[in-house]
Short mmCIF file of C-alpha atoms in Angstrom, two decimals:
data_model
loop_
_atom_site.label_atom_id
_atom_site.label_comp_id
_atom_site.label_asym_id
_atom_site.label_seq_id
_atom_site.Cartn_x
_atom_site.Cartn_y
_atom_site.Cartn_z
CA MET A 1 68.88 -5.51 -9.17
CA LYS A 2 65.20 -4.64 -9.60
CA LYS A 3 63.16 -4.17 -6.41
CA ILE A 4 59.71 -5.72 -6.04
CA THR A 5 57.29 -5.44 -3.13
CA VAL A 6 54.65 -8.10 -2.63
CA ILE A 7 51.63 -6.83 -0.70
CA GLY A 8 49.53 -9.73 0.52
CA SER A 9 48.86 -12.61 2.85
CA ILE A 10 51.21 -14.53 5.10
CA SER A 11 49.91 -17.70 6.72
CA LYS A 12 50.52 -21.33 7.63
CA ASP A 13 48.70 -24.48 6.51
CA PHE A 14 47.83 -27.27 8.96
CA VAL A 15 47.07 -30.44 7.01
CA VAL A 16 45.52 -33.63 8.37
CA THR A 17 45.19 -36.73 6.19
CA THR A 18 42.48 -39.09 7.40
CA GLU A 19 40.46 -42.11 6.30
CA GLN A 20 37.33 -40.70 7.92
CA ILE A 21 35.96 -37.15 8.19
CA PRO A 22 34.41 -36.73 11.66
CA ASN A 23 30.73 -36.01 12.04
CA GLN A 24 29.48 -33.43 14.49
CA GLY A 25 30.60 -34.37 18.01
CA GLU A 26 32.73 -37.26 16.72
CA THR A 27 36.47 -37.86 17.17
CA VAL A 28 38.44 -39.92 14.68
CA VAL A 29 42.10 -40.86 14.35
CA GLY A 30 44.03 -39.29 11.49
CA LYS A 31 46.82 -40.88 9.47
CA ARG A 32 49.22 -37.96 9.01
CA PHE A 33 49.77 -34.37 10.10
CA ARG A 34 51.92 -31.83 8.30
CA THR A 35 52.45 -28.08 8.38
CA PHE A 36 53.42 -25.87 5.45
CA PHE A 37 54.17 -22.18 5.18
CA GLY A 38 51.69 -20.45 2.89
CA GLY A 39 49.62 -17.41 2.07
CA LYS A 40 49.51 -16.31 -1.56
CA GLY A 41 51.50 -13.18 -0.82
CA ALA A 42 54.28 -15.06 0.96
CA ASN A 43 54.33 -17.75 -1.73
CA GLN A 44 54.79 -15.18 -4.48
CA ALA A 45 57.46 -13.34 -2.50
CA ILE A 46 59.45 -16.56 -2.12
CA ALA A 47 59.00 -17.36 -5.81
CA LEU A 48 60.42 -13.93 -6.67
CA SER A 49 63.31 -14.39 -4.26
CA ARG A 50 64.20 -17.79 -5.73
CA ALA A 51 63.96 -16.20 -9.16
CA GLY A 52 66.76 -13.86 -8.09
CA MET A 53 64.89 -10.62 -7.39
CA GLU A 54 65.30 -8.21 -4.47
CA VAL A 55 62.03 -8.74 -2.62
CA PHE A 56 60.17 -6.79 0.05
CA MET A 57 57.04 -8.01 1.84
CA LEU A 58 54.22 -5.79 3.08
CA GLY A 59 51.69 -7.62 5.22
CA ALA A 60 50.74 -8.52 8.76
CA VAL A 61 51.01 -11.34 11.28
CA GLY A 62 49.61 -11.76 14.77
CA ASP A 63 51.52 -11.39 18.03
CA ASP A 64 51.70 -15.15 18.48
CA ALA A 65 54.37 -17.82 18.07
CA LEU A 66 53.05 -18.53 14.59
CA GLY A 67 53.65 -14.92 13.57
CA THR A 68 57.28 -15.13 14.66
CA ASP A 69 57.66 -18.34 12.63
CA LEU A 70 56.12 -16.75 9.55
CA ILE A 71 58.50 -13.78 9.62
CA HIS A 72 61.53 -16.00 10.22
CA ASN A 73 60.55 -18.10 7.21
CA LEU A 74 60.44 -15.04 4.95
CA GLU A 75 63.73 -13.72 6.28
CA TYR A 76 65.30 -17.15 5.72
CA HIS A 77 64.38 -16.72 2.06
CA HIS A 78 66.13 -13.31 1.94
CA ILE A 79 62.94 -11.26 1.93
CA ASP A 80 62.94 -7.84 3.59
CA CYS A 81 60.21 -7.84 6.27
CA GLU A 82 60.52 -4.26 7.51
CA MET A 83 57.01 -3.56 6.18
CA VAL A 84 55.43 -6.60 7.88
CA SER A 85 53.40 -5.48 10.92
CA THR A 86 52.84 -7.54 14.06
CA LEU A 87 49.30 -6.85 15.29
CA LYS A 88 48.45 -7.12 18.97
CA ASP A 89 45.67 -9.42 20.17
CA VAL A 90 45.20 -10.87 16.67
CA SER A 91 45.97 -14.36 15.40
CA SER A 92 48.21 -14.96 12.44
CA GLY A 93 46.61 -16.27 9.28
CA SER A 94 46.09 -20.02 9.01
CA ALA A 95 44.39 -22.69 6.92
CA HIS A 96 43.11 -25.94 8.44
CA ILE A 97 42.84 -28.71 5.88
CA GLN A 98 41.34 -32.20 6.14
CA ILE A 99 42.18 -34.58 3.31
CA MET A 100 40.41 -37.90 2.67
CA ASN A 101 40.90 -39.93 -0.51
CA GLY A 102 42.34 -36.92 -2.29
CA ASP A 103 39.32 -34.75 -1.45
CA ASN A 104 39.74 -31.87 0.98
CA ARG A 105 37.81 -29.65 3.35
CA ILE A 106 39.42 -26.34 4.27
CA VAL A 107 38.74 -23.77 6.97
CA ILE A 108 40.67 -20.52 6.45
CA VAL A 109 41.21 -18.11 9.33
CA PRO A 110 42.48 -14.86 7.73
CA GLY A 111 43.56 -13.38 11.07
CA ALA A 112 45.99 -10.48 10.62
CA ASN A 113 45.79 -10.71 6.82
CA ASP A 114 42.22 -9.41 6.92
CA LEU A 115 43.33 -6.33 8.87
CA ILE A 116 45.90 -4.90 6.44
CA SER A 117 44.48 -1.39 6.13
CA ILE A 118 45.00 1.55 3.81
CA ALA A 119 46.80 3.27 6.70
CA ASP A 120 49.23 0.34 6.96
CA VAL A 121 50.18 0.85 3.32
CA GLU A 122 50.32 4.65 3.61
CA ALA A 123 52.88 4.28 6.40
CA HIS A 124 55.30 2.82 3.83
CA TYR A 125 54.63 5.07 0.84
CA GLU A 126 58.18 6.47 0.78
CA LYS A 127 59.71 3.01 0.59
CA LEU A 128 57.18 1.86 -1.98
CA LYS A 129 58.16 4.78 -4.24
CA GLN A 130 61.56 3.07 -4.64
CA MET A 131 60.03 -0.09 -6.13
CA ASP A 132 60.24 -1.23 -9.75
CA MET A 133 57.04 -3.28 -9.40
CA VAL A 134 54.32 -4.09 -6.86
CA VAL A 135 52.64 -7.52 -6.82
CA LEU A 136 49.12 -7.96 -5.39
CA GLN A 137 46.66 -10.81 -4.75
CA ASN A 138 43.19 -11.06 -3.19
CA GLU A 139 43.83 -12.35 0.34
CA ILE A 140 43.74 -8.84 1.81
CA PRO A 141 40.82 -6.35 1.93
CA VAL A 142 39.61 -5.04 -1.44
CA GLU A 143 39.71 -1.42 -0.30
CA THR A 144 43.41 -1.82 0.50
CA ILE A 145 44.06 -3.39 -2.90
CA CYS A 146 42.35 -0.44 -4.60
CA ALA A 147 44.35 2.10 -2.56
CA VAL A 148 47.61 0.38 -3.51
CA ILE A 149 46.68 0.44 -7.20
CA ASP A 150 45.83 4.16 -7.01
CA PHE A 151 49.15 4.90 -5.31
CA CYS A 152 51.12 2.91 -7.88
CA VAL A 153 49.37 4.57 -10.83
CA LYS A 154 50.09 8.01 -9.35
CA ASN A 155 53.77 7.11 -8.91
CA GLN A 156 54.13 5.22 -12.21
CA ILE A 157 54.95 1.89 -10.54
CA PRO A 158 53.87 -1.18 -12.56
CA VAL A 159 51.37 -3.46 -10.78
CA LEU A 160 51.04 -7.18 -11.37
CA TYR A 161 47.64 -8.13 -9.95
CA ASN A 162 46.84 -11.81 -9.45
CA PRO A 163 43.08 -11.75 -8.61
CA ALA A 164 43.13 -14.92 -6.51
CA PRO A 165 41.13 -16.15 -4.75
CA ALA A 166 38.26 -14.79 -6.85
CA LYS A 167 36.70 -11.54 -5.64
CA GLU A 168 34.77 -8.83 -7.41
CA ILE A 169 36.67 -5.59 -7.88
CA PRO A 170 35.58 -2.45 -9.76
CA GLU A 171 36.49 -2.71 -13.46
CA SER A 172 38.12 0.72 -13.28
CA TYR A 173 40.85 -0.84 -11.14
CA ILE A 174 41.35 -3.68 -13.58
CA ASP A 175 41.96 -1.00 -16.21
CA LYS A 176 44.63 0.62 -14.02
CA VAL A 177 46.91 -2.37 -13.36
CA SER A 178 49.81 -3.24 -15.66
CA TYR A 179 49.37 -7.03 -15.68
CA LEU A 180 46.34 -9.12 -14.73
CA THR A 181 46.74 -12.89 -14.21
CA PRO A 182 43.50 -14.73 -13.39
CA ASN A 183 42.92 -18.43 -13.91
CA GLU A 184 39.81 -19.51 -15.83
CA HIS A 185 37.55 -19.48 -12.75
CA GLU A 186 38.77 -16.05 -11.64
CA PHE A 187 38.38 -14.73 -15.19
CA ASN A 188 34.71 -15.78 -15.16
CA ILE A 189 34.14 -13.94 -11.87
CA LEU A 190 35.82 -10.75 -13.09
CA PHE A 191 34.28 -10.78 -16.58
CA GLN A 192 30.90 -12.42 -16.15
CA ASN A 193 29.19 -13.59 -19.34
CA GLN A 194 32.02 -12.25 -21.51
CA GLU A 195 33.95 -14.24 -24.08
CA LEU A 196 37.63 -14.89 -23.39
CA SER A 197 38.75 -13.77 -26.86
CA GLU A 198 36.78 -10.53 -26.58
CA VAL A 199 38.32 -9.61 -23.22
CA LEU A 200 41.85 -10.62 -24.25
CA ARG A 201 41.62 -8.17 -27.15
CA ARG A 202 40.56 -5.43 -24.77
CA TYR A 203 43.74 -5.89 -22.73
CA PRO A 204 46.63 -6.70 -25.10
CA ASN A 205 49.90 -7.77 -23.43
CA LYS A 206 48.22 -7.21 -20.07
CA LEU A 207 45.63 -9.91 -19.45
CA ILE A 208 47.26 -13.32 -19.08
CA VAL A 209 44.82 -16.14 -18.30
CA THR A 210 46.33 -19.31 -16.84
CA LEU A 211 44.78 -22.56 -18.02
CA GLY A 212 46.22 -25.20 -15.68
CA ASP A 213 48.06 -27.99 -17.46
CA ARG A 214 47.30 -26.36 -20.85
CA GLY A 215 49.50 -23.35 -20.09
CA ALA A 216 48.43 -19.71 -20.45
CA ILE A 217 46.97 -17.42 -23.09
CA PHE A 218 47.24 -13.69 -23.90
CA TYR A 219 46.70 -11.33 -26.85
CA ASP A 220 49.79 -9.57 -28.25
CA GLY A 221 47.94 -6.88 -30.18
CA LYS A 222 47.68 -8.97 -33.35
CA ASN A 223 47.09 -12.58 -32.34
CA GLU A 224 46.04 -14.70 -29.41
CA ILE A 225 49.18 -16.42 -28.13
CA MET A 226 48.81 -19.78 -26.41
CA VAL A 227 51.91 -20.68 -24.42
CA SER A 228 51.76 -24.39 -23.67
CA ALA A 229 52.84 -25.90 -20.38
CA ARG A 230 55.52 -28.59 -20.24
CA GLU A 231 54.28 -32.14 -19.81
CA ILE A 232 54.78 -33.38 -16.26
CA ALA A 233 55.26 -37.08 -15.60
CA SER A 234 54.10 -37.05 -11.99
CA ILE A 235 52.11 -34.33 -10.24
CA VAL A 236 52.55 -34.33 -6.46
CA ASP A 237 50.89 -31.11 -5.27
CA THR A 238 49.44 -28.26 -7.36
CA THR A 239 49.19 -25.92 -4.34
CA GLY A 240 51.24 -22.84 -5.06
CA ALA A 241 51.62 -23.49 -8.79
CA GLY A 242 49.86 -20.23 -9.64
CA ASP A 243 51.96 -18.30 -7.14
CA THR A 244 55.14 -19.73 -8.63
CA PHE A 245 53.93 -18.79 -12.11
CA ASN A 246 53.27 -15.20 -11.05
CA GLY A 247 56.62 -14.81 -9.33
CA PHE A 248 58.58 -16.01 -12.34
CA LEU A 249 56.35 -14.08 -14.75
CA ALA A 250 57.26 -10.90 -12.87
CA LYS A 251 60.95 -11.91 -12.99
CA GLY A 252 60.77 -12.26 -16.77
CA ILE A 253 59.07 -8.89 -17.19
CA MET A 254 61.53 -7.13 -14.90
CA ASP A 255 64.44 -8.63 -16.86
CA GLY A 256 63.07 -7.10 -20.06
CA GLY A 257 61.67 -10.28 -21.57
CA SER A 258 58.64 -10.26 -23.85
CA ILE A 259 55.29 -11.34 -22.44
CA LYS A 260 55.63 -14.66 -24.27
CA GLN A 261 59.11 -15.27 -22.85
CA SER A 262 57.95 -14.29 -19.36
CA VAL A 263 54.94 -16.62 -19.56
CA GLN A 264 57.22 -19.45 -20.71
CA LEU A 265 59.44 -18.81 -17.69
CA GLY A 266 56.38 -18.92 -15.41
CA ASN A 267 55.07 -22.10 -17.00
CA VAL A 268 58.36 -23.97 -16.55
CA ALA A 269 58.71 -22.81 -12.94
CA ALA A 270 55.13 -23.84 -12.10
CA GLY A 271 55.71 -27.24 -13.73
CA LEU A 272 58.69 -27.84 -11.46
CA ALA A 273 56.82 -26.61 -8.37
CA ILE A 274 54.01 -29.17 -8.64
CA GLN A 275 56.46 -32.06 -8.40
CA THR A 276 57.05 -31.38 -4.69
CA GLU A 277 54.66 -31.28 -1.73
CA GLY A 278 53.84 -27.90 -0.19
CA ALA A 279 53.12 -24.49 -1.68
CA GLN A 280 56.61 -23.13 -1.03
CA ASP A 281 58.86 -26.17 -0.77
CA GLY A 282 58.69 -26.96 -4.48
CA ILE A 283 59.38 -23.45 -5.81
CA PRO A 284 62.52 -23.81 -7.94
CA ILE A 285 65.53 -21.54 -8.17
CA TYR A 286 66.00 -19.50 -11.35
CA GLU A 287 68.98 -21.50 -12.63
CA LYS A 288 66.96 -24.71 -12.62
CA VAL A 289 64.14 -23.09 -14.56
CA LYS A 290 66.47 -21.39 -17.05
CA ALA A 291 68.17 -24.72 -17.78
CA LEU A 292 64.85 -26.15 -19.03
CA LEU A 293 63.91 -23.26 -21.30
#
């Protein structure tokens, strides 16, 4: 079985649904309170695990009850957490979300996720050398992301880089990764004032731009290939759809599938994920996705 390490964020979402957003100094009564496990790194790790891969997580949590919960959740999903650090006197990552009439306001507290350093990664270089792929996102410091990419290039380890949420990163590092998977907004941040078709041709079979309910597009060296998404009758929660897509895309690639086949796998998995509430709860198992292909 292929081994994949996800290096990224681990956090928890605290969601309040209300009919009134409080003004400064005001207290209101909410309608509903829910908690969900999250963090783009953790979401993608769980997607990979449910896709049937051997998954390792490299990240950090705080020395609080939440941190213990976050690690237990990953271990429950059969993810190796030996490379997850518990940082003293630091809070675990969290997102605090107020929802009113479908609109939301979000306060993110990165906590331990913002403290994943180059030294933290260097401490696990020997284990990382055993990996068949490394998966990255943007909820950890940019300098750490760049150091991971340099290490992987040196050791000939493929990198799937999902540049979300949008951050600027030197173009030289975009050139170094094996697969790049921005959505349209993230693409526009990375490649300002550049045409999609032009950039796709620069990165054949590498740049895969996700287009929401339209699917995803890439260039195969001869043609632009649009891989349509499946029609979904009822969308419940799109949180985590991109993370599910990336996890199953990596599964397809690791199994030797073509880019088109791997994107199709990701599209179907993401379509199933958005039919359930919560970033992680809706991530399907591989057999369910395969049955719909």
